[in-house]
mmCIF file of C-alpha atoms in Angstrom:
data_model
loop_
_atom_site.group_PDB
_atom_site.id
_atom_site.type_symbol
_atom_site.label_atom_id
_atom_site.label_comp_id
_atom_site.label_asym_id
_atom_site.label_seq_id
_atom_site.Cartn_x
_atom_site.Cartn_y
_atom_site.Cartn_z
ATOM 1 C CA UNK T 1 -30.255 8.577 -17.443
ATOM 2 C CA UNK T 2 -28.779 10.651 -13.213
ATOM 3 C CA UNK T 3 -27.355 6.661 -13.160
ATOM 4 C CA UNK T 4 -26.503 5.644 -16.047
ATOM 5 C CA UNK T 5 -23.224 4.265 -16.223
ATOM 6 C CA UNK T 6 -19.832 3.196 -13.747
ATOM 7 C CA UNK T 7 -19.046 7.207 -12.535
ATOM 8 C CA UNK T 8 -15.468 7.144 -14.735
ATOM 9 C CA UNK T 9 -14.680 10.734 -14.680
ATOM 10 C CA UNK T 10 -14.924 10.330 -10.932
ATOM 11 C CA UNK T 11 -11.672 7.758 -10.951
ATOM 12 C CA UNK T 12 -8.505 9.632 -9.580
ATOM 13 C CA UNK T 13 -6.524 7.251 -12.218
ATOM 14 C CA UNK T 14 -5.843 4.868 -14.822
ATOM 15 C CA UNK T 15 -5.663 2.394 -12.402
ATOM 16 C CA UNK T 16 -7.995 -0.332 -11.213
ATOM 17 C CA UNK T 17 -10.781 0.979 -8.859
ATOM 18 C CA UNK T 18 -9.674 -1.093 -5.573
ATOM 19 C CA UNK T 19 -12.467 -3.060 -3.346
ATOM 20 C CA UNK T 20 -12.939 -0.007 -0.329
ATOM 21 C CA UNK T 21 -13.917 2.336 -3.732
ATOM 22 C CA UNK T 22 -15.790 -0.330 -5.430
ATOM 23 C CA UNK T 23 -17.796 -0.690 -1.962
ATOM 24 C CA UNK T 24 -17.981 2.917 -1.069
ATOM 25 C CA UNK T 25 -19.867 3.974 -4.837
ATOM 26 C CA UNK T 26 -22.141 1.228 -4.131
ATOM 27 C CA UNK T 27 -22.982 2.221 -0.211
ATOM 28 C CA UNK T 28 -23.694 5.627 -1.999
ATOM 29 C CA UNK T 29 -25.616 4.444 -5.354
ATOM 30 C CA UNK T 30 -27.861 1.662 -3.764
ATOM 31 C CA UNK T 31 -28.201 5.209 -0.856
ATOM 32 C CA UNK T 32 -28.413 8.106 -3.911
ATOM 33 C CA UNK T 33 -31.505 5.284 -6.226
ATOM 34 C CA UNK T 34 -34.253 4.843 -3.138
ATOM 35 C CA UNK T 35 -34.149 8.253 -1.875
ATOM 36 C CA UNK T 36 -35.001 9.133 -5.991
ATOM 37 C CA UNK T 37 -36.958 5.974 -5.724
ATOM 38 C CA UNK T 38 -38.851 7.736 -3.111
ATOM 39 C CA UNK T 39 -38.861 11.123 -3.699
ATOM 40 C CA UNK T 40 -40.272 9.966 -7.377
ATOM 41 C CA UNK T 41 -43.191 8.002 -5.547
ATOM 42 C CA UNK T 42 -43.950 11.109 -3.670
ATOM 43 C CA UNK T 43 -45.845 13.701 -6.080
ATOM 44 C CA UNK T 44 -46.453 16.630 -3.243
ATOM 45 C CA UNK T 45 -43.114 18.259 -2.699
ATOM 46 C CA UNK T 46 -39.299 17.722 -2.808
ATOM 47 C CA UNK T 47 -39.479 16.489 0.636
ATOM 48 C CA UNK T 48 -37.044 13.523 1.143
ATOM 49 C CA UNK T 49 -33.704 15.205 -0.628
ATOM 50 C CA UNK T 50 -32.412 15.777 2.411
ATOM 51 C CA UNK T 51 -31.350 12.096 2.708
ATOM 52 C CA UNK T 52 -29.081 12.540 -0.560
ATOM 53 C CA UNK T 53 -26.600 14.967 2.021
ATOM 54 C CA UNK T 54 -26.119 10.879 3.480
ATOM 55 C CA UNK T 55 -24.419 9.652 0.300
ATOM 56 C CA UNK T 56 -21.460 11.033 0.520
ATOM 57 C CA UNK T 57 -21.097 9.901 4.089
ATOM 58 C CA UNK T 58 -21.871 5.997 2.573
ATOM 59 C CA UNK T 59 -18.873 7.064 0.476
ATOM 60 C CA UNK T 60 -16.530 8.223 2.604
ATOM 61 C CA UNK T 61 -16.179 5.053 4.986
ATOM 62 C CA UNK T 62 -14.307 3.390 1.884
ATOM 63 C CA UNK T 63 -13.791 5.427 -1.015
ATOM 64 C CA UNK T 64 -10.819 7.833 -1.525
ATOM 65 C CA UNK T 65 -11.661 11.655 -2.026
ATOM 66 C CA UNK T 66 -11.581 12.247 -5.176
ATOM 67 C CA UNK T 67 -14.463 8.857 -5.546
ATOM 68 C CA UNK T 68 -17.056 10.954 -2.298
ATOM 69 C CA UNK T 69 -16.493 14.412 -4.581
ATOM 70 C CA UNK T 70 -18.277 12.580 -7.628
ATOM 71 C CA UNK T 71 -20.655 11.234 -5.366
ATOM 72 C CA UNK T 72 -22.184 14.806 -3.278
ATOM 73 C CA UNK T 73 -22.194 16.153 -7.431
ATOM 74 C CA UNK T 74 -24.279 13.671 -8.337
ATOM 75 C CA UNK T 75 -26.162 13.840 -5.012
ATOM 76 C CA UNK T 76 -26.376 17.341 -5.302
ATOM 77 C CA UNK T 77 -27.237 17.791 -9.359
ATOM 78 C CA UNK T 78 -30.204 15.236 -8.483
ATOM 79 C CA UNK T 79 -32.039 17.022 -5.415
ATOM 80 C CA UNK T 80 -31.690 20.289 -8.296
ATOM 81 C CA UNK T 81 -33.723 18.121 -10.653
ATOM 82 C CA UNK T 82 -36.535 17.124 -8.078
ATOM 83 C CA UNK T 83 -36.416 20.650 -6.765
ATOM 84 C CA UNK T 84 -37.227 21.910 -10.703
ATOM 85 C CA UNK T 85 -40.312 18.990 -11.127
ATOM 86 C CA UNK T 86 -41.513 20.146 -8.152
ATOM 87 C CA UNK T 87 -42.355 23.595 -9.656
ATOM 88 C CA UNK T 88 -41.358 24.925 -6.167
ATOM 89 C CA UNK T 89 -38.221 26.795 -4.989
ATOM 90 C CA UNK T 90 -38.645 27.757 -1.053
ATOM 91 C CA UNK T 91 -36.152 28.080 0.971
ATOM 92 C CA UNK T 92 -36.273 24.260 2.689
ATOM 93 C CA UNK T 93 -35.172 22.960 -1.009
ATOM 94 C CA UNK T 94 -32.593 25.127 -0.993
ATOM 95 C CA UNK T 95 -31.345 24.211 2.983
ATOM 96 C CA UNK T 96 -31.846 20.748 0.779
ATOM 97 C CA UNK T 97 -29.016 21.795 -1.832
ATOM 98 C CA UNK T 98 -26.825 23.657 0.209
ATOM 99 C CA UNK T 99 -26.676 20.711 3.062
ATOM 100 C CA UNK T 100 -25.659 18.189 0.507
ATOM 101 C CA UNK T 101 -23.411 20.585 -0.528
ATOM 102 C CA UNK T 102 -21.426 21.516 3.050
ATOM 103 C CA UNK T 103 -22.297 17.710 3.568
ATOM 104 C CA UNK T 104 -20.130 16.877 0.765
ATOM 105 C CA UNK T 105 -17.356 19.040 2.135
ATOM 106 C CA UNK T 106 -17.414 17.226 5.586
ATOM 107 C CA UNK T 107 -17.113 14.084 4.198
ATOM 108 C CA UNK T 108 -14.041 14.603 1.609
ATOM 109 C CA UNK T 109 -12.610 16.142 4.648
ATOM 110 C CA UNK T 110 -13.154 12.522 6.311
ATOM 111 C CA UNK T 111 -11.593 10.933 3.456
ATOM 112 C CA UNK T 112 -8.844 12.545 3.509
ATOM 113 C CA UNK T 113 -7.785 11.740 6.809
ATOM 114 C CA UNK T 114 -8.847 8.419 7.204
ATOM 115 C CA UNK T 115 -7.080 7.569 3.391
ATOM 116 C CA UNK T 116 -3.660 9.526 4.760
ATOM 117 C CA UNK T 117 -4.123 6.908 7.989
ATOM 118 C CA UNK T 118 -4.555 4.116 5.878
ATOM 119 C CA UNK T 119 -1.072 5.378 3.566
ATOM 120 C CA UNK T 120 0.453 5.609 7.116
ATOM 121 C CA UNK T 121 -0.548 2.067 8.155
ATOM 122 C CA UNK T 122 0.213 0.795 4.703
ATOM 123 C CA UNK T 123 4.242 2.014 5.206
ATOM 124 C CA UNK T 124 4.208 0.779 8.628
ATOM 125 C CA UNK T 125 3.343 -2.388 7.721
ATOM 126 C CA UNK T 126 5.203 -2.580 4.678
ATOM 127 C CA UNK T 127 8.482 -1.012 7.053
ATOM 128 C CA UNK T 128 8.365 -4.405 9.458
ATOM 129 C CA UNK T 129 7.999 -6.100 6.165
ATOM 130 C CA UNK T 130 11.049 -5.402 5.268
ATOM 131 C CA UNK T 131 12.324 -5.649 8.985
ATOM 132 C CA UNK T 132 11.510 -9.106 9.260
ATOM 133 C CA UNK T 133 13.009 -10.060 5.953
ATOM 134 C CA UNK T 134 16.094 -8.747 7.486
ATOM 135 C CA UNK T 135 15.989 -10.682 9.908
ATOM 136 C CA UNK T 136 14.811 -14.020 8.925
ATOM 137 C CA UNK T 137 18.002 -14.767 5.572
ATOM 138 C CA UNK T 138 17.171 -17.067 2.991
ATOM 139 C CA UNK T 139 18.509 -20.401 4.375
ATOM 140 C CA UNK T 140 19.391 -23.365 1.691
ATOM 141 C CA UNK T 141 19.821 -24.546 -0.860
ATOM 142 C CA UNK T 142 22.554 -26.999 0.566
ATOM 143 C CA UNK T 143 24.198 -26.008 3.909
ATOM 144 C CA UNK T 144 26.980 -28.500 4.678
ATOM 145 C CA UNK T 145 25.039 -32.157 4.594
ATOM 146 C CA UNK T 146 21.416 -31.533 4.632
ATOM 147 C CA UNK T 147 19.157 -29.799 2.238
ATOM 148 C CA UNK T 148 17.783 -27.005 3.171
ATOM 149 C CA UNK T 149 14.668 -24.847 2.417
ATOM 150 C CA UNK T 150 12.920 -22.747 4.894
ATOM 151 C CA UNK T 151 9.620 -20.701 3.615
ATOM 152 C CA UNK T 152 7.825 -18.347 5.431
ATOM 153 C CA UNK T 153 3.854 -18.049 4.721
ATOM 154 C CA UNK T 154 2.346 -15.047 6.262
ATOM 155 C CA UNK T 155 -0.912 -14.442 7.167
ATOM 156 C CA UNK T 156 -4.530 -11.930 6.016
ATOM 157 C CA UNK T 157 -3.511 -9.375 4.995
ATOM 158 C CA UNK T 158 -5.089 -7.763 7.334
ATOM 159 C CA UNK T 159 -2.537 -9.464 9.931
ATOM 160 C CA UNK T 160 0.261 -7.883 12.205
ATOM 161 C CA UNK T 161 3.665 -8.945 11.810
ATOM 162 C CA UNK T 162 4.342 -12.243 13.499
ATOM 163 C CA UNK T 163 8.142 -13.269 15.280
ATOM 164 C CA UNK T 164 8.452 -16.432 13.674
ATOM 165 C CA UNK T 165 12.446 -17.428 12.826
ATOM 166 C CA UNK T 166 14.922 -19.720 11.648
ATOM 167 C CA UNK T 167 18.227 -20.532 11.424
ATOM 168 C CA UNK T 168 20.623 -23.526 9.597
ATOM 169 C CA UNK T 169 24.317 -22.498 10.321
ATOM 170 C CA UNK T 170 27.321 -24.798 9.573
ATOM 171 C CA UNK T 171 29.216 -24.983 12.265
ATOM 172 C CA UNK T 172 32.591 -27.155 13.559
ATOM 173 C CA UNK T 173 30.223 -29.144 15.290
ATOM 174 C CA UNK T 174 27.428 -30.075 12.538
ATOM 175 C CA UNK T 175 24.654 -28.089 11.066
ATOM 176 C CA UNK T 176 22.990 -26.071 13.538
ATOM 177 C CA UNK T 177 18.827 -25.601 13.021
ATOM 178 C CA UNK T 178 16.777 -23.159 15.049
ATOM 179 C CA UNK T 179 13.277 -22.554 14.458
ATOM 180 C CA UNK T 180 11.544 -20.936 17.148
ATOM 181 C CA UNK T 181 7.966 -18.359 17.310
ATOM 182 C CA UNK T 182 7.586 -15.329 19.627
ATOM 183 C CA UNK T 183 4.545 -14.521 21.765
ATOM 184 C CA UNK T 184 2.666 -11.597 20.678
ATOM 185 C CA UNK T 185 3.017 -9.590 16.940
ATOM 186 C CA UNK T 186 4.499 -6.276 15.829
ATOM 187 C CA UNK T 187 7.229 -4.263 15.976
ATOM 188 C CA UNK T 188 8.062 -5.941 19.167
ATOM 189 C CA UNK T 189 8.005 -9.503 18.677
ATOM 190 C CA UNK T 190 10.105 -8.625 15.142
ATOM 191 C CA UNK T 191 12.400 -7.045 17.888
ATOM 192 C CA UNK T 192 12.582 -10.139 19.902
ATOM 193 C CA UNK T 193 13.436 -12.503 16.628
ATOM 194 C CA UNK T 194 16.157 -10.556 16.318
ATOM 195 C CA UNK T 195 17.731 -10.973 19.703
ATOM 196 C CA UNK T 196 17.720 -14.933 19.295
ATOM 197 C CA UNK T 197 18.429 -14.834 15.781
ATOM 198 C CA UNK T 198 21.437 -12.370 16.552
ATOM 199 C CA UNK T 199 22.606 -14.929 20.328
ATOM 200 C CA UNK T 200 22.024 -17.916 18.222
ATOM 201 C CA UNK T 201 24.240 -16.783 15.159
ATOM 202 C CA UNK T 202 27.071 -16.361 18.037
ATOM 203 C CA UNK T 203 26.422 -19.108 20.468
ATOM 204 C CA UNK T 204 26.364 -22.033 17.724
ATOM 205 C CA UNK T 205 29.487 -21.850 16.475
ATOM 206 C CA UNK T 206 30.785 -21.052 20.330
ATOM 207 C CA UNK T 207 29.240 -23.702 22.685
ATOM 208 C CA UNK T 208 29.840 -27.427 22.010
ATOM 209 C CA UNK T 209 26.591 -28.900 22.716
ATOM 210 C CA UNK T 210 22.494 -27.521 22.561
ATOM 211 C CA UNK T 211 21.864 -27.561 26.104
ATOM 212 C CA UNK T 212 24.034 -24.237 26.695
ATOM 213 C CA UNK T 213 22.992 -22.738 23.604
ATOM 214 C CA UNK T 214 19.702 -22.861 25.075
ATOM 215 C CA UNK T 215 21.095 -21.301 28.998
ATOM 216 C CA UNK T 216 22.274 -18.972 26.480
ATOM 217 C CA UNK T 217 19.237 -17.765 24.804
ATOM 218 C CA UNK T 218 17.413 -18.297 27.510
ATOM 219 C CA UNK T 219 19.506 -15.918 29.788
ATOM 220 C CA UNK T 220 19.033 -13.259 26.146
ATOM 221 C CA UNK T 221 15.495 -13.171 26.483
ATOM 222 C CA UNK T 222 14.713 -12.807 29.802
ATOM 223 C CA UNK T 223 16.544 -9.861 29.840
ATOM 224 C CA UNK T 224 14.997 -8.616 26.552
ATOM 225 C CA UNK T 225 11.282 -9.048 27.363
ATOM 226 C CA UNK T 226 8.720 -8.549 30.330
ATOM 227 C CA UNK T 227 7.852 -11.462 33.178
ATOM 228 C CA UNK T 228 4.690 -12.801 30.306
ATOM 229 C CA UNK T 229 6.689 -12.172 26.858
ATOM 230 C CA UNK T 230 8.848 -16.307 25.785
ATOM 231 C CA UNK T 231 9.620 -18.292 23.136
ATOM 232 C CA UNK T 232 9.290 -21.220 21.913
ATOM 233 C CA UNK T 233 12.170 -23.223 20.212
ATOM 234 C CA UNK T 234 13.581 -26.387 19.060
ATOM 235 C CA UNK T 235 17.096 -26.769 18.198
ATOM 236 C CA UNK T 236 18.417 -29.342 16.015
ATOM 237 C CA UNK T 237 21.876 -30.598 14.998
ATOM 238 C CA UNK T 238 22.972 -32.604 12.393
ATOM 239 C CA UNK T 239 26.822 -34.217 12.822
ATOM 240 C CA UNK T 240 28.025 -37.217 10.706
ATOM 241 C CA UNK T 241 23.912 -38.827 10.277
ATOM 242 C CA UNK T 242 23.260 -38.408 13.647
ATOM 243 C CA UNK T 243 20.667 -36.057 14.620
ATOM 244 C CA UNK T 244 20.006 -34.353 18.502
ATOM 245 C CA UNK T 245 17.053 -31.613 19.341
ATOM 246 C CA UNK T 246 16.695 -30.103 22.023
ATOM 247 C CA UNK T 247 12.526 -28.680 22.384
ATOM 248 C CA UNK T 248 11.435 -25.996 24.655
ATOM 249 C CA UNK T 249 7.260 -25.908 24.566
ATOM 250 C CA UNK T 250 7.383 -26.013 21.032
ATOM 251 C CA UNK T 251 5.723 -27.742 18.514
ATOM 252 C CA UNK T 252 7.299 -31.423 17.778
ATOM 253 C CA UNK T 253 9.326 -31.647 13.954
ATOM 254 C CA UNK T 254 7.815 -34.089 11.860
ATOM 255 C CA UNK T 255 10.706 -37.510 10.462
ATOM 256 C CA UNK T 256 9.247 -38.394 7.444
ATOM 257 C CA UNK T 257 10.986 -42.199 6.657
ATOM 258 C CA UNK T 258 9.913 -44.410 3.832
ATOM 259 C CA UNK T 259 6.361 -43.369 3.693
ATOM 260 C CA UNK T 260 6.220 -42.841 7.587
ATOM 261 C CA UNK T 261 5.107 -39.263 9.525
ATOM 262 C CA UNK T 262 7.216 -39.976 13.064
ATOM 263 C CA UNK T 263 6.761 -37.166 15.853
ATOM 264 C CA UNK T 264 9.694 -36.009 17.493
ATOM 265 C CA UNK T 265 8.443 -35.887 20.534
ATOM 266 C CA UNK T 266 11.058 -34.926 23.122
ATOM 267 C CA UNK T 267 11.004 -36.871 26.344
ATOM 268 C CA UNK T 268 10.616 -34.752 28.659
ATOM 269 C CA UNK T 269 8.548 -31.189 28.010
ATOM 270 C CA UNK T 270 10.530 -27.987 29.052
ATOM 271 C CA UNK T 271 8.993 -24.634 28.962
ATOM 272 C CA UNK T 272 10.146 -21.883 26.169
ATOM 273 C CA UNK T 273 12.657 -19.328 26.143
ATOM 274 C CA UNK T 274 13.043 -16.828 29.076
ATOM 275 C CA UNK T 275 11.359 -19.396 31.535
ATOM 276 C CA UNK T 276 14.772 -21.200 32.103
ATOM 277 C CA UNK T 277 14.317 -24.640 30.407
ATOM 278 C CA UNK T 278 16.096 -27.886 31.460
ATOM 279 C CA UNK T 279 15.894 -29.785 28.459
ATOM 280 C CA UNK T 280 16.046 -33.125 28.158
ATOM 281 C CA UNK T 281 17.534 -34.163 24.194
ATOM 282 C CA UNK T 282 16.653 -36.872 21.827
ATOM 283 C CA UNK T 283 19.096 -38.425 19.877
ATOM 284 C CA UNK T 284 17.804 -40.514 16.241
ATOM 285 C CA UNK T 285 19.889 -41.693 13.646
ATOM 286 C CA UNK T 286 19.316 -40.089 10.238
ATOM 287 C CA UNK T 287 18.666 -42.475 7.747
ATOM 288 C CA UNK T 288 19.777 -41.705 3.599
ATOM 289 C CA UNK T 289 16.357 -40.137 2.129
ATOM 290 C CA UNK T 290 15.270 -39.167 5.551
ATOM 291 C CA UNK T 291 13.395 -36.153 5.272
ATOM 292 C CA UNK T 292 12.390 -33.455 8.519
ATOM 293 C CA UNK T 293 9.464 -30.374 8.749
ATOM 294 C CA UNK T 294 9.915 -27.783 11.141
ATOM 295 C CA UNK T 295 7.632 -25.646 11.452
ATOM 296 C CA UNK T 296 5.605 -23.316 13.946
ATOM 297 C CA UNK T 297 2.268 -23.167 15.981
ATOM 298 C CA UNK T 298 0.985 -21.157 12.942
ATOM 299 C CA UNK T 299 0.363 -24.577 11.101
ATOM 300 C CA UNK T 300 -0.715 -26.579 13.642
ATOM 301 C CA UNK T 301 -3.842 -24.180 14.359
ATOM 302 C CA UNK T 302 -4.904 -23.446 10.820
ATOM 303 C CA UNK T 303 -8.512 -24.481 10.764
ATOM 304 C CA UNK T 304 -11.764 -24.851 8.447
ATOM 305 C CA UNK T 305 -14.766 -24.511 10.377
ATOM 306 C CA UNK T 306 -13.633 -26.052 13.404
ATOM 307 C CA UNK T 307 -11.441 -28.530 11.119
ATOM 308 C CA UNK T 308 -7.379 -28.388 11.899
ATOM 309 C CA UNK T 309 -5.053 -28.647 8.782
ATOM 310 C CA UNK T 310 -4.710 -32.865 8.259
ATOM 311 C CA UNK T 311 -0.715 -32.072 8.808
ATOM 312 C CA UNK T 312 0.657 -35.379 9.592
ATOM 313 C CA UNK T 313 -1.757 -37.356 7.331
ATOM 314 C CA UNK T 314 -0.709 -35.519 4.513
ATOM 315 C CA UNK T 315 2.591 -34.527 5.226
ATOM 316 C CA UNK T 316 4.761 -37.249 3.023
ATOM 317 C CA UNK T 317 2.477 -37.117 -0.370
ATOM 318 C CA UNK T 318 2.964 -33.466 0.307
ATOM 319 C CA UNK T 319 6.829 -33.022 0.901
ATOM 320 C CA UNK T 320 8.070 -36.455 0.156
ATOM 321 C CA UNK T 321 8.655 -35.227 -3.151
ATOM 322 C CA UNK T 322 11.092 -33.713 -5.319
ATOM 323 C CA UNK T 323 13.391 -31.009 -3.648
ATOM 324 C CA UNK T 324 12.619 -29.903 -0.202
ATOM 325 C CA UNK T 325 12.204 -26.459 -2.327
ATOM 326 C CA UNK T 326 8.800 -28.159 -4.010
ATOM 327 C CA UNK T 327 7.645 -29.958 -0.987
ATOM 328 C CA UNK T 328 6.949 -26.723 1.092
ATOM 329 C CA UNK T 329 6.075 -24.971 -1.830
ATOM 330 C CA UNK T 330 3.090 -28.122 -2.365
ATOM 331 C CA UNK T 331 2.757 -27.742 1.916
ATOM 332 C CA UNK T 332 1.333 -24.154 1.545
ATOM 333 C CA UNK T 333 -0.310 -24.733 -1.927
ATOM 334 C CA UNK T 334 -2.248 -27.358 0.311
ATOM 335 C CA UNK T 335 -2.645 -25.217 3.435
ATOM 336 C CA UNK T 336 -4.062 -22.050 2.023
ATOM 337 C CA UNK T 337 -6.477 -24.113 -0.103
ATOM 338 C CA UNK T 338 -7.522 -25.969 2.911
ATOM 339 C CA UNK T 339 -8.185 -22.216 5.063
ATOM 340 C CA UNK T 340 -9.738 -20.997 1.742
ATOM 341 C CA UNK T 341 -6.815 -18.091 1.650
ATOM 342 C CA UNK T 342 -7.359 -16.692 5.786
ATOM 343 C CA UNK T 343 -4.819 -17.585 8.022
ATOM 344 C CA UNK T 344 -5.141 -17.165 11.379
ATOM 345 C CA UNK T 345 -1.169 -16.721 12.056
ATOM 346 C CA UNK T 346 1.913 -16.714 10.196
ATOM 347 C CA UNK T 347 3.753 -19.386 9.651
ATOM 348 C CA UNK T 348 7.639 -20.627 9.427
ATOM 349 C CA UNK T 349 8.527 -23.564 7.949
ATOM 350 C CA UNK T 350 12.268 -25.467 7.401
ATOM 351 C CA UNK T 351 12.321 -28.601 5.333
ATOM 352 C CA UNK T 352 15.718 -30.442 5.014
ATOM 353 C CA UNK T 353 16.861 -33.948 3.959
ATOM 354 C CA UNK T 354 19.188 -36.213 4.654
ATOM 355 C CA UNK T 355 21.662 -37.477 2.068
ATOM 356 C CA UNK T 356 23.286 -39.551 3.701
ATOM 357 C CA UNK T 357 26.832 -40.143 5.135
ATOM 358 C CA UNK T 358 29.706 -38.388 2.936
ATOM 359 C CA UNK T 359 32.009 -40.988 1.118
ATOM 360 C CA UNK T 360 35.081 -38.526 1.098
ATOM 361 C CA UNK T 361 34.784 -37.289 5.246
ATOM 362 C CA UNK T 362 35.075 -38.842 8.466
ATOM 363 C CA UNK T 363 32.910 -37.346 10.544
ATOM 364 C CA UNK T 364 32.752 -39.054 14.276
ATOM 365 C CA UNK T 365 29.840 -39.128 15.890
ATOM 366 C CA UNK T 366 30.335 -35.744 19.127
ATOM 367 C CA UNK T 367 31.179 -37.276 22.527
ATOM 368 C CA UNK T 368 28.098 -35.404 24.262
ATOM 369 C CA UNK T 369 25.772 -36.980 22.228
ATOM 370 C CA UNK T 370 26.515 -40.831 23.157
ATOM 371 C CA UNK T 371 23.828 -42.008 25.306
ATOM 372 C CA UNK T 372 22.129 -38.128 25.240
ATOM 373 C CA UNK T 373 18.474 -40.214 24.403
ATOM 374 C CA UNK T 374 18.677 -41.274 28.425
ATOM 375 C CA UNK T 375 20.143 -37.960 29.726
#
């Protein structure tokens, strides 16, 4: 009867028991059962009840202090019962019982400190998430002539906050989009992402070509980071059905056209922002219904049992239906299912669709894009 039930009176409230509390109580319960079984099989004296003092420490590893108190009380009562059944209340038995009570007090103190630290860490992570959400403003559903949607997929709850970034702006030079990934994680990565986006939101309206924007962003990154820090980025501009792309060490965008998936690799590789990239421009002519997927390297690195997620093979089936928001939702569902819910890195996704030229507007092809494919 000592172990019957789940000790509901020790719960700190009416909320469902957390996995940590269940783990702590489970470990303590197993230990109490084992010690009780060994002590019951020893008919000589209460020689093993001192081991009951371990139970509160086992609970303190995961459970909150209220449950640790409950475990300590249960261990003390069990020890007292075995002492009474032995028929001899000696000094050793009393020392065992006092030791169990003392161990309970120490375990409660340890659980309280661990709980406070966990709450502090959770608070900091929440603040970082809020900061990151403030940096990544919602985009879409329509920017200029493009239907567009952005999505940020966080890794596991224990993962650090990442520095993935994206933005879409309707500028005098056309719709301009950036996607990037800051090296590293944590608040420093969020800070650098905010610097890149802040600079981009200014220069995208001021610079006539993407190469100049890259130069400005490179200087902003170089002023703000150490020698080993950098930001990979891809910049896209759509104007009058012409797509211009520059790539700074970032995964190539995927063009979805009539059931095909075409990686838009740069004409020549270029280093990330912060390493003075000399980019080469790639120019494509869009067709009505074309979709373009921009993503960070977390998508390319998602894998299960060593097998990477087949992005290119499944992109059209996942992204070619419904709205662009529907496509990203399908991609996220398939991706999370592929990795069984455990991503190793955050992922930023942007999907855009070109519906065709606006019949009421006449937008010339920018002069700097003419012949850019060979530049």
